[in-house]
Tab-separated table of C-alpha atoms in Angstrom:
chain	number	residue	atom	x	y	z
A	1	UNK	CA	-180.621	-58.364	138.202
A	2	UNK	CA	-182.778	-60.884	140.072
A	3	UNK	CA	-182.006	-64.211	139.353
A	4	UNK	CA	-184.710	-66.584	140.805
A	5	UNK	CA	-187.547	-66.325	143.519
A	6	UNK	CA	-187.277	-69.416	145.242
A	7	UNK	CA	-189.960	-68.718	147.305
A	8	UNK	CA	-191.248	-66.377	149.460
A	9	UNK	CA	-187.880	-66.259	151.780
A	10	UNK	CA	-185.583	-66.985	149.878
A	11	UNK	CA	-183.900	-63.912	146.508
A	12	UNK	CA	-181.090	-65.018	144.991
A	13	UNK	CA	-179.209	-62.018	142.467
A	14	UNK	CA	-176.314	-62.423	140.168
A	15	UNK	CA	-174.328	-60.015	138.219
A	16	UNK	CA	-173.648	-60.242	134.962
A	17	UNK	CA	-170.436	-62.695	133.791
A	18	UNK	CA	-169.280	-59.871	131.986
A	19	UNK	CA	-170.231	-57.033	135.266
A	20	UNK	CA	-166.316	-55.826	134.683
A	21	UNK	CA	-165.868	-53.978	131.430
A	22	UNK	CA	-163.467	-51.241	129.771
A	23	UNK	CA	-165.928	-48.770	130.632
A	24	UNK	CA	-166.250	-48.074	134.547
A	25	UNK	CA	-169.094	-46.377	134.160
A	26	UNK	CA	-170.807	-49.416	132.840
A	27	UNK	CA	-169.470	-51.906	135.658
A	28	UNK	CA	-171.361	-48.761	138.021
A	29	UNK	CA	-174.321	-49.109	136.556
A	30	UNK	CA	-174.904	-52.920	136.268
A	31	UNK	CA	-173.576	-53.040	140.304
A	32	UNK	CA	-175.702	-50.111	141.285
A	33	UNK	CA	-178.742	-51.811	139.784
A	34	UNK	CA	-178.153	-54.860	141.601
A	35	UNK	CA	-177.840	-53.055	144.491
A	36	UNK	CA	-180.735	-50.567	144.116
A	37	UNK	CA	-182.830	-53.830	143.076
A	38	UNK	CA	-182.316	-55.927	145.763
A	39	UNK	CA	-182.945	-52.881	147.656
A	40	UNK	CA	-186.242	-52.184	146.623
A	41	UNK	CA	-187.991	-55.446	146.365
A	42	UNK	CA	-186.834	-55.980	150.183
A	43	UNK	CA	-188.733	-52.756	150.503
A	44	UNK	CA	-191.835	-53.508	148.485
A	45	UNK	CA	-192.239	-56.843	150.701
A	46	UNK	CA	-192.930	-54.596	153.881
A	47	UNK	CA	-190.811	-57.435	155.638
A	48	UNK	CA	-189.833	-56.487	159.088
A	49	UNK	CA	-187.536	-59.494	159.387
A	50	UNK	CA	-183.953	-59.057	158.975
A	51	UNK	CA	-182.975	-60.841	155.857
A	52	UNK	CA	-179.762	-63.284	155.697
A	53	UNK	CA	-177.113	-62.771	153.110
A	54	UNK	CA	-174.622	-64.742	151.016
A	55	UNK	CA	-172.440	-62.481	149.261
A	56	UNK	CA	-169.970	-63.847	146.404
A	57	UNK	CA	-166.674	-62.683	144.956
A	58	UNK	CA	-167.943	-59.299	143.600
A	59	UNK	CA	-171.561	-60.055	144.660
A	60	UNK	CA	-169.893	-58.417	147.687
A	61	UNK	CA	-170.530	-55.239	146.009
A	62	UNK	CA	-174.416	-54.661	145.677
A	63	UNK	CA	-174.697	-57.282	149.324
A	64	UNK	CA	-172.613	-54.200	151.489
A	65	UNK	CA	-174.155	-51.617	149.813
A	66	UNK	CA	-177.471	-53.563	150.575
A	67	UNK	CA	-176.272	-54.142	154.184
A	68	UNK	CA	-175.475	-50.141	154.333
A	69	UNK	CA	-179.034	-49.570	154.256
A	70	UNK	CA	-181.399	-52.431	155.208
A	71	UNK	CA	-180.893	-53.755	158.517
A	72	UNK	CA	-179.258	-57.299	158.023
A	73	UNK	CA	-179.103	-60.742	160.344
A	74	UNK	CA	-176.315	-63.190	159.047
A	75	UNK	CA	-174.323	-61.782	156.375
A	76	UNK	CA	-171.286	-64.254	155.095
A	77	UNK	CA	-168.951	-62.381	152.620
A	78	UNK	CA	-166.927	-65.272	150.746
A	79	UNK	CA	-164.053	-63.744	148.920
A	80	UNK	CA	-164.507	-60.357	149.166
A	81	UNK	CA	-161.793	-57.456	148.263
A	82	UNK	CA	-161.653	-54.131	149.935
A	83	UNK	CA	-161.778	-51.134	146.845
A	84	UNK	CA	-163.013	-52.372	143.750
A	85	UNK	CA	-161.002	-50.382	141.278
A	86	UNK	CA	-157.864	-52.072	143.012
A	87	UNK	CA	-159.333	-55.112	143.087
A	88	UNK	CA	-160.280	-55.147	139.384
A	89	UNK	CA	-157.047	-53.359	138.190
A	90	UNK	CA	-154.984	-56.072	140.335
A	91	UNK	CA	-157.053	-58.941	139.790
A	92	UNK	CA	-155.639	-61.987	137.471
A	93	UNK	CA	-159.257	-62.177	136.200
A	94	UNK	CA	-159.922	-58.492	135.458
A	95	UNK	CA	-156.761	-56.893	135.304
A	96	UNK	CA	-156.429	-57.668	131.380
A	97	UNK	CA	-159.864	-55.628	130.798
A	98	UNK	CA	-158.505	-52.974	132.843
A	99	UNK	CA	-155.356	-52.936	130.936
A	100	UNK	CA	-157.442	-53.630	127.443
A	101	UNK	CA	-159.453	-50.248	128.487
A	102	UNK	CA	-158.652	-46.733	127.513
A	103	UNK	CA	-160.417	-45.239	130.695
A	104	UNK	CA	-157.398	-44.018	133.054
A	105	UNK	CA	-157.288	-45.684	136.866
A	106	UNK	CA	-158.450	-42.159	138.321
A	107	UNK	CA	-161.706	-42.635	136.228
A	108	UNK	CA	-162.182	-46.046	137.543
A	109	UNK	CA	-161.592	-44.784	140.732
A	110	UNK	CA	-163.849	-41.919	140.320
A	111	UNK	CA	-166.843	-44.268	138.987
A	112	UNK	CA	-166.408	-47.313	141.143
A	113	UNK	CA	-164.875	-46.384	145.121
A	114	UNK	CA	-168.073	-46.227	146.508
A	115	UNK	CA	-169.304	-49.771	145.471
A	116	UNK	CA	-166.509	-51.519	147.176
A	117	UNK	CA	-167.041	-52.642	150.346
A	118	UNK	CA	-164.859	-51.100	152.466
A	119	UNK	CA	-166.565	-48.026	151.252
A	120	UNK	CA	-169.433	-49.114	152.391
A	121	UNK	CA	-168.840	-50.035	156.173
A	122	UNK	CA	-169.994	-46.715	157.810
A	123	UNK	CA	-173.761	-47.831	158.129
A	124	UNK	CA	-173.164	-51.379	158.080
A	125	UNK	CA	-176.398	-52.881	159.907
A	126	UNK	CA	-175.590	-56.378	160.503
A	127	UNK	CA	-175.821	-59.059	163.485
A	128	UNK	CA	-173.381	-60.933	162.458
A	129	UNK	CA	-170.746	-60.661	160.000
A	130	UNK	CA	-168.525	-63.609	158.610
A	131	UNK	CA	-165.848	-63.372	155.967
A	132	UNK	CA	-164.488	-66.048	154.150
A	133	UNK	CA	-160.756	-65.872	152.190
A	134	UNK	CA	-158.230	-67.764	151.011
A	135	UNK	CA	-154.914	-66.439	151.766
A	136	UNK	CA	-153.325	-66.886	148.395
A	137	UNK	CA	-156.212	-65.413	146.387
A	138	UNK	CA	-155.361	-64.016	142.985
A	139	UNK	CA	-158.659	-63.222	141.288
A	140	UNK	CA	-159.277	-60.552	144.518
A	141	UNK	CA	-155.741	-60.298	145.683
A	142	UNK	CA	-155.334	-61.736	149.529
A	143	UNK	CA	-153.941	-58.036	150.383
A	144	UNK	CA	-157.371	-56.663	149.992
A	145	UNK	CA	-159.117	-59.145	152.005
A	146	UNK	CA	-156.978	-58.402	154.803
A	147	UNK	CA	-157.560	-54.478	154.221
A	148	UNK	CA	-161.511	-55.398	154.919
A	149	UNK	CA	-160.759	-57.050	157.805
A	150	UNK	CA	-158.592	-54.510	159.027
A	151	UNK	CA	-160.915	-51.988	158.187
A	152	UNK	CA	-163.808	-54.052	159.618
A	153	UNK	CA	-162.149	-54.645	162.999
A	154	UNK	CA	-161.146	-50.598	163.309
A	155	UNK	CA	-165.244	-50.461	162.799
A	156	UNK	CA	-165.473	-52.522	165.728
A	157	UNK	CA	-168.377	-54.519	163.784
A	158	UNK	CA	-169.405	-57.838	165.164
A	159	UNK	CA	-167.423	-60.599	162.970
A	160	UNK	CA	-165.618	-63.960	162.914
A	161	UNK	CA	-162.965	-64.363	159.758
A	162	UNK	CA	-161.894	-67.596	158.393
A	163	UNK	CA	-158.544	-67.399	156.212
A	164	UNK	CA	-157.916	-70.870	154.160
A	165	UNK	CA	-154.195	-71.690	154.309
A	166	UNK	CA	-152.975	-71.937	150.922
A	167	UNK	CA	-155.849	-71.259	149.303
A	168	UNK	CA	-157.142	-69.021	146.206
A	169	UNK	CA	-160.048	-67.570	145.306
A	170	UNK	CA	-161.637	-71.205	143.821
A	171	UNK	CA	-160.004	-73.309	146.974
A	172	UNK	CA	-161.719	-70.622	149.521
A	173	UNK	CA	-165.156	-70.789	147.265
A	174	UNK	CA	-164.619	-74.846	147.424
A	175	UNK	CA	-163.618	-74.895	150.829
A	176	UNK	CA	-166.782	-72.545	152.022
């Protein structure tokens, strides 16, 4: 949910520590809220201005899904994975839920593949588009960084990568 109103310019969201659970269809609806939130009060402020976004880890979720469908200026994507059931499944942070769940991958795959962000890359509406990984990332393993980029170059989107040598998903966030 919202986090803060700094002021009249400025939302900041989070998700909840816990966003990932042994449930997918609970991780959907907490990210889908975020999402759907930020959506909306951009929509009840009748701004015309394209709004600037800094997108965290798996902030990156609700922030593409948000880009998908409000036209966006600057949007920096720090540490951001490709599919999020692979991401969570693989992840050194979320992988033991995953494993600790009784929910088969093809349900997590089922409830969560559109809220990743390559999924969400069709509609993207952005001026600018900067991504920020580390290349030894194992909380949102490095491979699925470079499948975004991949995927966001075959898009042809406007976009400028920065890949920290050496660096995992803290180093990158520290190094940002």
């Amino acid at each position: 949910g919202k986090l803060l109103e700094i002021d009249a310019n400025i939302d900041a969201y989070i998700t909840a520590k816990s966003v990932v659970q042994t449930d997918p269809k609970k991780t959907r609806v907490h990210l889908e809220g975020v999402a759907q939130k930020a959506i909306q009060d951009h929509k009840n402020k009748n701004s015309y201005r394209k709004p600037n976004i800094l997108a965290i880890s798996i902030g990156n979720c609700p922030a593409y899904i948000f880009a998908n469908e409000i036209p966006v200026n600057r949007f920096v994507s720090v540490v951001p994975g490709s599919s999020l059931p692979e991401c969570i499944r693989d992840s050194r942070a979320t992988g033991k839920i995953f494993r600790a769940s009784t929910k088969p991958f093809e349900e997590y795959k089922k409830e969560l593949n559109h809220l990743g962000p390559i999924s969400n890359l069709d509609n993207l509406k952005v001026n600018e588009l900067e991504l920020h990984l580390g290349d030894s990332d194992l909380f949102i393993p490095s491979k699925y960084g470079d499948e975004l980029v991949d995927a966001i170059r075959a898009k042809g989107h406007n976009h400028k990568i920065n890949i920290y040598k050496d660096a995992g998903h803290v180093e990158a966030l520290l190094t940002f």
